[in-house]
XYZ file of C-alpha atoms in Angstrom:
699
model
C 158.525 33.340 -89.495
C 157.383 33.333 -85.492
C 159.926 35.899 -84.177
C 158.570 38.264 -87.856
C 154.819 37.760 -86.142
C 155.871 38.076 -81.967
C 158.050 41.731 -83.700
C 154.713 42.458 -86.296
C 152.702 42.202 -82.870
C 154.341 44.507 -80.662
C 155.402 46.928 -83.639
C 151.552 47.242 -85.038
C 149.125 46.212 -81.981
C 151.456 46.957 -79.192
C 150.986 42.728 -77.458
C 153.868 41.750 -76.083
C 153.896 38.569 -75.837
C 156.844 36.344 -72.831
C 158.280 33.464 -73.314
C 155.540 31.560 -71.956
C 152.696 33.233 -73.799
C 154.281 33.062 -77.294
C 154.709 28.985 -76.443
C 151.159 29.017 -76.186
C 150.629 31.325 -79.436
C 152.814 29.252 -81.860
C 150.854 25.859 -81.251
C 149.118 24.805 -84.103
C 147.863 21.233 -84.346
C 146.825 18.387 -81.763
C 145.823 18.678 -78.073
C 147.427 21.438 -75.901
C 146.532 22.265 -71.984
C 147.468 26.102 -70.957
C 147.433 26.736 -66.941
C 147.246 30.035 -66.899
C 147.256 32.099 -63.406
C 144.545 35.293 -62.498
C 146.262 38.123 -64.203
C 148.323 36.228 -67.153
C 147.138 38.289 -70.066
C 144.553 34.703 -70.914
C 142.275 36.340 -73.261
C 145.458 38.099 -75.501
C 146.643 34.679 -75.778
C 143.248 33.244 -77.279
C 143.287 36.099 -79.535
C 147.052 36.087 -80.849
C 146.854 32.081 -80.796
C 143.924 32.796 -83.456
C 145.769 34.834 -85.191
C 148.524 33.763 -85.824
C 146.664 30.503 -87.140
C 145.137 33.038 -89.466
C 147.224 35.136 -90.812
C 150.211 32.598 -90.751
C 149.189 28.746 -90.654
C 146.052 29.872 -93.036
C 143.387 28.188 -91.919
C 140.078 29.520 -93.182
C 139.128 31.998 -89.906
C 135.077 29.972 -90.382
C 137.209 26.874 -89.870
C 137.996 28.699 -86.020
C 135.510 28.250 -82.368
C 136.696 29.156 -79.823
C 134.180 29.176 -76.863
C 133.372 30.721 -73.193
C 131.018 30.803 -70.707
C 129.715 34.112 -70.523
C 128.256 36.506 -72.915
C 130.183 39.531 -71.782
C 133.916 37.560 -71.986
C 132.358 36.159 -75.190
C 131.933 39.920 -77.266
C 135.009 41.289 -75.016
C 136.509 38.540 -77.156
C 135.432 38.921 -80.830
C 135.588 43.050 -79.606
C 139.629 42.358 -78.946
C 139.780 40.283 -82.053
C 137.887 43.147 -84.983
C 139.338 45.821 -83.343
C 142.867 44.709 -83.616
C 142.674 42.283 -86.430
C 139.802 44.082 -88.260
C 136.389 43.203 -89.155
C 136.378 41.154 -92.096
C 138.137 38.457 -90.353
C 136.578 39.008 -87.161
C 133.181 38.256 -88.191
C 133.913 35.475 -89.437
C 135.622 33.782 -86.753
C 132.941 32.275 -83.797
C 133.212 33.812 -80.692
C 131.102 32.082 -78.548
C 129.489 30.844 -75.850
C 128.959 27.218 -74.560
C 125.098 27.817 -75.109
C 124.757 29.589 -77.959
C 126.861 26.948 -79.749
C 124.483 24.314 -78.220
C 121.364 26.275 -79.162
C 123.011 26.138 -82.886
C 123.274 22.510 -82.862
C 119.653 22.221 -81.640
C 118.305 24.639 -84.426
C 120.327 21.832 -87.081
C 118.838 19.010 -85.066
C 114.748 20.535 -85.012
C 115.403 21.791 -89.258
C 116.497 17.589 -89.759
C 113.975 15.989 -87.839
C 111.175 18.354 -88.384
C 110.486 19.775 -84.913
C 110.168 22.874 -83.110
C 111.477 23.631 -80.417
C 109.983 26.900 -77.648
C 112.797 28.261 -75.529
C 110.953 28.759 -71.888
C 113.875 31.025 -69.702
C 112.920 34.256 -68.488
C 109.974 36.273 -67.370
C 109.183 37.542 -70.827
C 108.207 34.439 -72.801
C 104.366 33.765 -71.831
C 105.057 30.355 -70.559
C 108.805 30.156 -68.644
C 110.413 27.553 -66.484
C 110.146 29.094 -63.426
C 106.302 29.486 -63.455
C 105.904 25.834 -64.854
C 107.754 24.729 -61.728
C 105.932 26.437 -59.585
C 102.645 25.280 -60.787
C 104.131 21.503 -60.448
C 105.398 21.798 -57.224
C 101.673 22.887 -55.804
C 100.539 19.607 -57.702
C 102.301 17.803 -55.838
C 103.097 19.079 -52.708
C 99.903 21.059 -52.640
C 101.617 24.031 -50.936
C 103.320 27.395 -52.733
C 106.915 27.282 -53.415
C 108.743 30.054 -52.227
C 112.053 31.783 -54.197
C 114.329 30.160 -51.709
C 113.476 26.461 -52.531
C 112.504 27.712 -56.741
C 115.939 28.804 -56.828
C 117.410 25.706 -54.936
C 114.878 23.292 -57.971
C 116.112 24.949 -60.710
C 119.755 24.691 -59.564
C 119.438 21.124 -58.438
C 117.763 20.572 -61.820
C 120.468 22.027 -63.300
C 122.623 19.987 -61.956
C 121.639 17.048 -63.314
C 122.091 17.767 -66.445
C 125.501 19.129 -66.739
C 127.062 16.260 -63.837
C 124.431 13.727 -66.822
C 122.894 11.558 -63.571
C 119.896 10.170 -63.834
C 117.471 11.219 -60.369
C 117.858 9.107 -58.113
C 122.329 9.437 -58.993
C 121.470 12.208 -57.949
C 119.336 11.773 -54.556
C 121.742 9.104 -53.762
C 125.115 11.515 -54.312
C 123.639 15.162 -52.735
C 121.689 16.898 -49.719
C 118.153 17.946 -51.078
C 114.864 19.559 -49.031
C 112.596 19.360 -51.944
C 109.541 17.783 -50.938
C 108.181 15.297 -53.427
C 111.398 16.241 -55.773
C 112.076 12.814 -57.967
C 108.369 12.603 -58.855
C 108.758 17.109 -59.728
C 111.972 16.245 -62.481
C 110.328 13.097 -63.775
C 106.491 15.357 -64.533
C 108.271 18.783 -65.642
C 110.517 16.376 -68.361
C 107.864 14.652 -69.517
C 105.560 18.483 -69.675
C 108.480 19.643 -71.461
C 108.531 16.453 -73.753
C 104.621 16.601 -74.733
C 105.454 20.931 -75.647
C 108.457 20.822 -77.301
C 110.013 23.253 -75.130
C 113.211 23.034 -74.125
C 115.001 25.766 -71.101
C 119.001 26.152 -71.104
C 120.528 23.103 -69.962
C 118.052 21.126 -72.595
C 120.323 22.935 -75.250
C 123.424 20.989 -73.554
C 121.848 17.799 -73.324
C 119.334 17.728 -76.977
C 123.251 18.875 -78.436
C 124.513 15.804 -77.139
C 121.987 13.435 -78.154
C 121.839 15.417 -81.503
C 125.635 14.465 -82.033
C 125.218 10.959 -81.049
C 122.444 9.537 -83.084
C 123.083 11.611 -86.000
C 126.675 11.016 -87.516
C 125.883 13.145 -90.344
C 125.276 16.148 -88.542
C 128.541 15.318 -86.078
C 130.392 15.369 -89.301
C 128.955 18.635 -90.384
C 130.379 19.851 -87.564
C 133.731 18.841 -87.250
C 134.594 19.895 -91.189
C 133.262 23.558 -90.264
C 135.205 24.355 -86.488
C 138.656 21.887 -87.438
C 140.486 23.850 -84.926
C 138.443 24.634 -81.301
C 139.623 26.958 -78.279
C 137.848 26.615 -74.917
C 138.571 29.773 -72.739
C 138.176 28.946 -68.788
C 138.646 25.731 -69.273
C 138.382 25.268 -65.465
C 134.380 26.060 -65.749
C 133.119 23.284 -68.123
C 130.701 20.199 -66.592
C 130.439 17.221 -67.866
C 128.202 17.036 -70.236
C 130.051 20.551 -71.795
C 132.965 18.253 -71.930
C 131.867 15.592 -74.143
C 130.075 17.675 -76.830
C 133.701 19.460 -76.815
C 135.270 15.564 -76.927
C 132.811 15.018 -79.760
C 133.245 17.442 -82.336
C 136.967 17.278 -81.715
C 137.377 14.017 -82.518
C 139.468 12.597 -84.250
C 142.000 15.163 -85.061
C 141.832 16.679 -81.432
C 142.642 20.550 -82.864
C 141.477 21.307 -78.861
C 143.185 23.836 -76.965
C 142.312 24.243 -73.708
C 143.439 27.677 -71.408
C 142.292 26.942 -68.259
C 143.458 27.368 -64.074
C 142.388 23.905 -62.127
C 143.022 27.053 -58.827
C 139.558 29.206 -60.677
C 137.568 26.551 -60.532
C 134.584 27.297 -58.349
C 131.471 27.202 -59.661
C 131.137 23.176 -58.535
C 127.659 24.020 -57.723
C 126.655 24.102 -61.399
C 128.634 21.211 -62.166
C 131.584 21.700 -63.198
C 134.384 19.154 -62.568
C 137.914 20.606 -62.327
C 138.914 16.491 -62.992
C 138.725 16.399 -65.733
C 141.058 19.204 -66.844
C 143.473 17.686 -64.118
C 142.909 13.933 -65.705
C 143.514 16.117 -69.759
C 146.616 13.802 -69.890
C 144.927 10.835 -68.969
C 142.452 11.432 -71.767
C 144.594 12.908 -74.462
C 148.225 11.635 -73.598
C 149.815 13.367 -76.156
C 148.738 16.166 -75.876
C 150.996 19.426 -74.977
C 151.359 21.788 -71.299
C 151.814 25.499 -71.926
C 152.565 27.765 -68.194
C 150.907 31.342 -68.055
C 152.552 32.054 -64.749
C 153.452 35.912 -64.922
C 150.392 38.187 -62.842
C 150.489 41.245 -64.416
C 147.253 42.410 -62.331
C 148.652 42.389 -58.463
C 151.193 43.850 -56.818
C 154.204 41.270 -55.403
C 152.986 41.056 -52.145
C 149.595 39.982 -52.408
C 151.057 37.658 -55.674
C 153.368 35.835 -53.024
C 151.021 35.694 -50.327
C 147.980 33.624 -52.839
C 150.130 31.652 -54.070
C 151.540 30.308 -50.871
C 147.580 30.107 -49.925
C 146.725 27.998 -52.783
C 149.335 25.562 -52.082
C 148.182 24.298 -49.452
C 144.700 22.368 -51.842
C 145.945 19.046 -52.582
C 143.788 18.578 -55.783
C 145.728 20.980 -58.102
C 148.173 20.908 -61.157
C 151.850 22.079 -59.575
C 152.871 25.766 -60.889
C 154.155 29.469 -59.485
C 152.019 32.593 -59.257
C 154.931 35.272 -60.511
C 154.946 38.938 -60.552
C 157.607 41.474 -62.304
C 155.583 43.546 -60.407
C 156.474 46.156 -57.399
C 155.572 45.476 -54.155
C 153.424 48.044 -52.349
C 150.854 47.840 -49.427
C 151.159 44.390 -47.989
C 147.891 42.563 -47.647
C 146.182 44.055 -44.036
C 144.132 40.898 -42.342
C 141.359 43.601 -40.051
C 139.484 41.809 -37.011
C 136.841 43.671 -36.203
C 133.518 43.448 -32.920
C 130.667 43.144 -35.072
C 129.010 43.872 -38.005
C 128.574 47.681 -37.420
C 132.343 48.015 -36.822
C 133.755 46.321 -40.003
C 130.846 48.928 -41.888
C 132.262 51.578 -39.962
C 135.976 50.118 -41.171
C 135.425 50.350 -44.661
C 133.384 53.595 -45.189
C 136.427 55.317 -43.064
C 138.391 53.413 -45.804
C 136.333 54.109 -48.896
C 135.151 58.134 -47.904
C 139.404 59.172 -47.152
C 139.300 58.039 -50.624
C 136.428 59.802 -53.288
C 137.945 56.777 -55.734
C 134.528 55.189 -55.733
C 134.914 52.831 -58.852
C 138.737 52.004 -57.764
C 136.997 49.785 -54.711
C 134.749 46.739 -54.939
C 133.630 44.735 -51.334
C 133.115 41.199 -52.488
C 131.465 38.253 -49.846
C 131.111 35.095 -50.462
C 126.958 35.040 -50.092
C 124.362 37.183 -51.089
C 123.187 38.547 -47.618
C 126.326 40.581 -46.445
C 125.115 43.244 -49.087
C 122.424 44.052 -47.678
C 124.665 45.712 -44.205
C 127.084 47.372 -46.819
C 124.032 48.697 -48.716
C 122.276 50.052 -45.680
C 125.333 51.776 -44.989
C 126.531 53.377 -47.950
C 122.916 54.415 -48.625
C 123.605 56.231 -44.730
C 126.609 57.694 -46.076
C 125.532 58.144 -49.577
C 128.331 56.681 -50.696
C 127.394 55.603 -54.537
C 127.331 51.567 -55.558
C 127.304 48.465 -58.081
C 125.478 45.979 -57.480
C 126.865 43.052 -59.782
C 124.446 41.116 -58.776
C 121.091 42.967 -58.312
C 118.425 39.619 -57.443
C 118.059 39.972 -54.330
C 115.511 37.470 -52.392
C 116.157 38.687 -49.306
C 113.195 41.222 -49.816
C 110.264 38.412 -50.579
C 112.214 36.408 -47.441
C 109.514 34.166 -46.220
C 111.252 35.575 -42.708
C 110.727 39.044 -43.462
C 107.129 38.909 -44.477
C 107.049 37.240 -40.991
C 108.304 40.099 -39.613
C 106.068 42.864 -41.381
C 103.375 40.726 -41.353
C 103.507 40.971 -36.992
C 104.378 44.909 -37.354
C 101.474 45.264 -39.839
C 98.770 43.848 -37.514
C 100.348 45.491 -34.940
C 99.395 48.676 -36.515
C 96.657 47.486 -37.763
C 94.730 44.776 -35.295
C 91.933 44.739 -38.240
C 94.590 43.217 -41.191
C 93.127 40.056 -41.264
C 95.801 38.486 -44.483
C 98.971 39.055 -42.126
C 97.787 37.676 -39.134
C 97.041 35.385 -41.548
C 100.445 34.344 -42.231
C 101.638 34.073 -38.131
C 99.066 33.219 -36.120
C 100.270 29.610 -35.661
C 104.235 31.240 -35.390
C 102.955 31.830 -32.142
C 102.696 28.765 -29.942
C 98.783 30.145 -28.751
C 96.844 27.477 -29.634
C 94.844 28.865 -32.711
C 93.522 26.479 -34.809
C 92.608 26.657 -38.453
C 88.613 26.810 -37.791
C 89.661 29.412 -35.251
C 91.206 31.471 -37.963
C 88.896 30.135 -40.758
C 86.306 31.790 -38.326
C 88.123 35.396 -38.283
C 88.803 34.946 -41.791
C 84.680 34.653 -42.949
C 83.278 36.740 -40.315
C 81.086 39.650 -41.862
C 82.037 42.744 -39.015
C 85.236 44.829 -39.560
C 86.078 43.829 -35.680
C 90.170 44.126 -34.592
C 91.506 39.972 -35.197
C 91.741 39.483 -30.935
C 88.179 40.372 -30.393
C 86.883 38.159 -33.329
C 88.717 34.718 -32.313
C 87.593 36.185 -28.427
C 83.557 34.920 -29.965
C 85.000 31.828 -31.576
C 82.209 29.695 -29.565
C 85.012 26.538 -29.938
C 88.031 27.705 -27.497
C 88.477 26.846 -23.900
C 88.756 29.389 -21.246
C 93.050 28.951 -21.222
C 93.168 29.600 -25.110
C 90.410 32.240 -24.198
C 93.287 34.257 -21.490
C 95.778 33.847 -24.375
C 93.840 35.593 -26.744
C 93.417 38.438 -24.494
C 97.488 37.998 -23.920
C 98.216 38.625 -27.076
C 96.187 41.131 -28.126
C 98.116 43.463 -24.956
C 101.759 42.218 -26.637
C 100.484 43.239 -29.593
C 99.959 47.139 -28.174
C 103.085 46.863 -27.064
C 104.527 45.687 -29.879
C 103.129 49.202 -31.431
C 104.719 51.421 -28.767
C 108.182 49.709 -29.493
C 111.056 50.579 -32.107
C 112.162 48.452 -34.974
C 114.776 46.939 -33.301
C 113.242 46.044 -30.012
C 110.125 44.603 -31.662
C 112.041 41.991 -33.326
C 113.167 40.264 -29.834
C 110.231 41.342 -29.428
C 108.847 39.075 -31.648
C 111.266 37.054 -31.466
C 111.120 36.136 -27.065
C 107.238 37.830 -26.222
C 104.838 36.220 -28.844
C 107.917 32.938 -29.547
C 109.008 33.947 -32.939
C 112.892 32.130 -32.041
C 110.907 29.076 -30.422
C 108.740 27.956 -33.882
C 111.732 28.602 -36.559
C 114.077 27.209 -34.290
C 111.595 23.437 -34.373
C 110.524 24.341 -37.193
C 113.476 24.926 -39.941
C 114.796 21.651 -40.370
C 110.947 20.111 -41.440
C 110.676 23.609 -43.787
C 114.084 22.534 -44.935
C 116.141 25.661 -43.672
C 118.899 25.864 -41.200
C 118.547 27.454 -38.517
C 122.026 29.524 -38.797
C 120.561 30.639 -42.159
C 117.534 31.649 -40.745
C 118.864 33.298 -37.904
C 121.438 35.489 -40.966
C 118.118 36.674 -42.392
C 116.866 38.648 -38.603
C 120.587 39.838 -38.235
C 120.244 41.050 -41.069
C 116.412 42.942 -40.592
C 118.403 43.975 -37.059
C 121.162 45.950 -39.216
C 117.771 47.654 -41.270
C 115.672 48.190 -38.245
C 119.253 50.180 -36.348
C 118.264 53.243 -35.696
C 114.657 53.703 -37.450
C 112.142 54.788 -34.815
C 108.883 54.157 -35.904
C 107.766 50.227 -37.215
C 106.282 53.608 -40.689
C 109.823 54.626 -40.590
C 111.134 50.907 -40.939
C 108.661 50.090 -43.429
C 109.317 52.525 -45.644
C 113.246 51.620 -45.592
C 113.164 49.067 -46.333
C 111.640 49.420 -50.092
C 113.459 52.215 -50.299
C 116.701 49.605 -50.060
C 115.440 47.569 -52.541
C 114.546 50.274 -54.657
C 118.392 51.765 -54.274
C 119.445 48.329 -55.232
C 117.662 47.542 -58.408
C 118.548 51.587 -59.853
C 122.466 50.938 -58.638
C 122.607 49.083 -62.310
C 122.549 52.687 -63.354
C 125.896 53.270 -61.604
C 127.943 50.825 -63.909
C 130.619 52.476 -65.340
C 130.619 55.522 -62.670
C 131.983 56.599 -59.583
C 130.247 54.198 -57.115
C 131.912 50.930 -55.198
C 131.390 47.825 -56.679
C 129.534 45.441 -54.399
C 129.686 41.400 -55.503
C 129.816 37.886 -54.692
C 133.406 36.379 -55.425
C 131.387 34.361 -58.111
C 130.473 37.390 -59.744
C 133.252 38.991 -59.670
C 135.831 36.294 -61.098
C 137.330 37.379 -64.359
C 137.550 41.083 -62.162
C 140.135 43.343 -61.400
C 140.492 46.625 -58.716
C 142.885 49.234 -56.898
C 140.992 47.893 -54.104
C 139.634 45.122 -52.411
C 137.950 44.536 -49.470
C 136.742 40.605 -48.542
C 134.026 40.799 -45.997
C 132.063 38.433 -43.397
C 135.124 35.689 -43.046
C 134.317 34.197 -40.243
C 133.592 29.448 -39.530
C 130.438 28.414 -41.082
C 129.905 32.004 -43.396
C 133.197 31.340 -45.401
C 134.237 28.268 -45.161
C 130.460 26.937 -45.320
C 128.685 25.140 -41.805
C 127.990 22.407 -44.655
C 131.765 22.619 -46.014
C 133.271 22.370 -42.576
C 131.087 19.225 -42.071
C 132.434 17.381 -44.874
C 135.315 18.497 -44.347
C 135.283 16.946 -40.562
C 134.457 13.860 -42.261
C 137.004 13.005 -44.350
C 135.221 14.977 -47.378
C 138.319 17.347 -48.689
C 136.833 18.058 -52.411
C 134.430 21.152 -50.527
C 136.633 22.477 -48.314
C 139.067 22.839 -51.626
C 137.441 24.255 -53.669
C 135.918 27.625 -50.845
C 139.396 27.719 -50.561
C 139.679 28.482 -54.709
C 136.574 30.990 -54.045
C 138.753 32.419 -51.524
C 141.635 32.436 -54.163
C 139.837 33.857 -56.768
C 138.602 36.536 -54.261
C 142.306 38.014 -53.336
C 143.191 37.755 -57.250
C 140.507 40.324 -57.965
C 142.603 42.960 -55.872
C 145.549 44.533 -57.859
C 147.421 46.958 -55.052
C 145.397 46.681 -51.998
C 143.815 43.923 -50.184
C 141.577 44.348 -46.626
C 140.641 40.809 -44.805
C 138.390 41.624 -42.014
C 137.021 38.860 -40.250
C 134.775 39.590 -36.819
C 134.194 38.499 -33.380
C 130.887 38.014 -33.678
C 128.020 38.093 -35.542
C 124.275 39.030 -34.682
C 125.583 38.793 -31.400
C 127.325 35.255 -31.057
C 130.669 34.825 -30.407
C 132.260 34.056 -33.819
C 135.675 32.417 -34.894
C 137.678 33.780 -37.409
C 137.784 31.822 -41.274
C 140.105 29.331 -41.085
C 141.524 30.735 -44.809
C 142.492 34.253 -42.373
C 144.566 31.684 -40.379
C 145.556 30.256 -43.766
C 146.730 33.446 -44.297
C 148.082 34.672 -41.187
C 150.573 31.843 -40.895
C 151.908 32.643 -44.000
C 152.247 36.069 -43.584
C 153.861 35.280 -40.000
C 157.087 32.729 -41.773
C 157.275 35.608 -44.801
C 157.872 38.029 -41.631
C 159.956 35.849 -40.018
C 162.160 34.975 -43.311
C 162.428 38.051 -44.178
C 163.976 38.580 -40.272
C 166.380 36.372 -40.702
C 167.481 37.727 -43.868
C 167.941 41.136 -42.929
C 170.057 40.350 -39.924
C 173.556 40.612 -39.727
C 176.751 41.221 -37.273
C 176.650 44.850 -36.713
C 173.318 45.456 -37.437
C 171.389 47.561 -35.605
C 167.571 45.672 -34.031
C 165.135 46.912 -31.642
C 163.832 44.374 -28.970
C 160.101 44.950 -27.329
C 161.241 44.476 -23.801
C 165.286 45.308 -24.100
C 164.552 48.367 -26.682
C 168.049 49.159 -29.043
C 170.959 47.263 -29.817
C 173.501 46.185 -31.896
C 174.094 42.618 -33.650
C 177.456 41.426 -32.225
C 177.183 37.449 -32.203
C 174.958 34.994 -35.054
C 175.031 30.981 -34.358
C 171.619 28.988 -35.790
C 169.228 30.151 -33.239
C 171.153 31.543 -30.890
C 171.723 35.684 -30.880
C 174.246 38.024 -29.383
C 173.370 41.673 -29.263
C 174.691 44.981 -27.248
C 171.441 46.561 -25.518
C 172.272 49.643 -25.352
C 170.186 49.643 -21.819
C 170.501 46.505 -20.689
C 174.400 44.795 -22.218
C 175.107 42.288 -23.671
C 172.208 39.613 -23.885
C 172.294 35.648 -25.264
C 168.853 35.277 -26.731
C 166.634 32.609 -28.994
C 165.740 33.753 -32.754
C 163.017 32.083 -32.637
C 161.399 32.326 -29.754
C 161.810 36.349 -30.582
C 160.397 35.768 -34.291
C 157.154 33.877 -33.027
C 156.607 36.776 -30.384
C 157.645 39.491 -33.173
C 159.890 40.905 -30.515
C 162.701 41.834 -32.912
C 162.567 44.628 -35.616
C 165.751 44.885 -37.743
C 166.153 48.497 -38.475
């Protein structure tokens, strides 16, 4: 029967499974974990197993629940299953995201308890999560929260829910820069309870609580979903794992497809440890391996496999492929950001086949320089994550405010944003005097009328007036340097970053990207217009989806995708891995570095045939170190090259030596090699020394 089924899949649907895949597809009952490397065909295995259970074991489609973590993945699985095995069966088989499944539990529980819950996610709802948190932050801190801090606040709350922590445990274990976080958290939770509001994370916690407090409801779900399949099992958080465990008991017909080497969502509460301890939780679990990569060339697969083995917390497995070798992975070292953009543009413009190429980066901020360059050269692009805080970042708003005052010294609103950021001893009272003045004079003339100033302060104001006049005449790139140095804005940033909850390195990255935009603009209005145009181009790039456009994405968002050509950019220590990860590693905590290595691995394994790894000598005019991951790759590649040369060396073969020229191998004796050179005669040389210094090449 098994052979007939696989033949049926091959003949009718052109699904040709390898031996490892077949073993996984045939698993019916009890717990199982399938460790699937990148490009191993896990979706094909999941839908084939679903079909096998329905067709051969006569399990009702509605008794099988397949859970994944994104709407796109759930839709893709359902569409592929229906297109192959028919809409009738497909419409009755459940492919769902974990949140959607949890929401169905919450709805059922709400009906039983006669409670009406209102979801507060998204900008469309009249009451939304962001709006509530902004208000609560203001209430606790008597200040407005900016977009960066709001994102951090939401992320911290989500992490607590997904990791099943209380606020005290979270604050003890994690860095937090939100003032009054515990107070805000409690107020937020109480506010939701009072109004029966829920956010996405509450779907999970409420579903879990509903199952724990209502055995009848839990049993109803257990009877309905007798077989559970989990896709992307490495991404499950603690609360998600607990829900899945509850529903799969007591039979534990739980089939998890995962890759611990692709667990990259620790910041969202993903716990790969659950995966690594699966055998402890389920001692009778079956283990299946899917180690063949169908995506990438042999060159890429070999290097990626050696690279990820540096991690210690992982299942031992091998990434292999039957695909032929192609272009070797290329490590490119450039002088600075501008050379990096030039390299990419030159490489991409040669091909004109833009949709096959992706530029991937660790942080969304890397997008700005690429978009600026692509806009200049009219290269079409699609941005996977178009939500950018950069254009609303307070540092950018400050720079714009400086320029606004330079262009119009009567602009009180702009001056109010920056008056205390220049070390000019301008008090709040003096600023209030300017704001309340009835006449429409310049802010500097109004300050000169303020009765509370001493002589030296008046001199400061006159000097400041002249400095803003100088600023108005400079091109934007010179202007930003002038703001940093002469107006002492850089000193303000350095002195206040910590108290504001920001890293100075991160702020310097923002300034560096502002300068990239300012470069080649001749006037302040041109710079401001360019800012608006870039923001619009990024937003409009969503219309390029599926068109002939280069794909720009963070590595996190590119997971699950594949491209012929991949360019990994901005690969310097402090950026990738991040400075906080390096700091944790130096203190003996390996966990963050291992997650970042997995992220680097995910980025590399998106490439089919062409992978460029780009590192820089300097960033923002400051010396930088190549990412330690790039150094690891260089060592792997050098070792491979040495091994290949050793294998190819035989008595009688022709070689070229960098110093001695062309010759023929006469004798090989461990590390000693005798070569007769055409110009230099017989030489006895050290093979390991030649290989280390790349002196010898086999012809």
